[in-house]
Amino acid sequence: MNTNASTTTIDRKDIIGVTKKRSHRTFVTNRKR
């Protein structure tokens, strides 16, 4: 159970990181325009 919980937490963190990176990239692209 503990292993599954930790894995889920890591997955959530990764998803959040990807989302932040994507939004940041979009922000930079919009600023260049």
PDB file of C-alpha atoms in Angstrom:
ATOM      1  CA  MET A   1       0.000   0.000   0.000  1.00  0.00           C
ATOM      2  CA  ASN A   2       2.769   2.415   0.895  1.00  0.00           C
ATOM      3  CA  THR A   3       4.537   1.737  -2.407  1.00  0.00           C
ATOM      4  CA  ASN A   4       1.394   2.487  -4.401  1.00  0.00           C
ATOM      5  CA  ALA A   5       0.761   5.686  -2.473  1.00  0.00           C
ATOM      6  CA  SER A   6       4.306   6.960  -2.996  1.00  0.00           C
ATOM      7  CA  THR A   7       4.145   6.100  -6.703  1.00  0.00           C
ATOM      8  CA  THR A   8       0.904   8.038  -7.057  1.00  0.00           C
ATOM      9  CA  THR A   9       2.475  11.030  -5.350  1.00  0.00           C
ATOM     10  CA  ILE A  10       5.473  10.938  -7.704  1.00  0.00           C
ATOM     11  CA  ASP A  11       3.164  10.658 -10.728  1.00  0.00           C
ATOM     12  CA  ARG A  12       1.148  13.652  -9.529  1.00  0.00           C
ATOM     13  CA  LYS A  13       4.328  15.690  -9.009  1.00  0.00           C
ATOM     14  CA  ASP A  14       5.525  14.770 -12.513  1.00  0.00           C
ATOM     15  CA  ILE A  15       2.184  15.792 -14.035  1.00  0.00           C
ATOM     16  CA  ILE A  16       2.286  19.119 -12.183  1.00  0.00           C
ATOM     17  CA  GLY A  17       5.875  19.668 -13.344  1.00  0.00           C
ATOM     18  CA  VAL A  18       4.956  18.974 -16.968  1.00  0.00           C
ATOM     19  CA  THR A  19       1.965  21.300 -16.760  1.00  0.00           C
ATOM     20  CA  LYS A  20       4.091  24.082 -15.278  1.00  0.00           C
ATOM     21  CA  LYS A  21       6.749  23.595 -17.966  1.00  0.00           C
ATOM     22  CA  ARG A  22       4.117  23.715 -20.718  1.00  0.00           C
ATOM     23  CA  SER A  23       2.482  26.870 -19.349  1.00  0.00           C
ATOM     24  CA  HIS A  24       5.918  28.470 -18.911  1.00  0.00           C
ATOM     25  CA  ARG A  25       6.851  27.647 -22.525  1.00  0.00           C
ATOM     26  CA  THR A  26       3.584  29.131 -23.770  1.00  0.00           C
ATOM     27  CA  PHE A  27       4.217  32.236 -21.696  1.00  0.00           C
ATOM     28  CA  VAL A  28       7.713  32.652 -23.171  1.00  0.00           C
ATOM     29  CA  THR A  29       6.417  32.132 -26.719  1.00  0.00           C
ATOM     30  CA  ASN A  30       3.670  34.717 -26.230  1.00  0.00           C
ATOM     31  CA  ARG A  31       6.214  37.183 -24.834  1.00  0.00           C
ATOM     32  CA  LYS A  32       8.486  36.733 -27.872  1.00  0.00           C
ATOM     33  CA  ARG A  33       5.565  37.664 -30.124  1.00  0.00           C
TER      34      ARG A  33
END
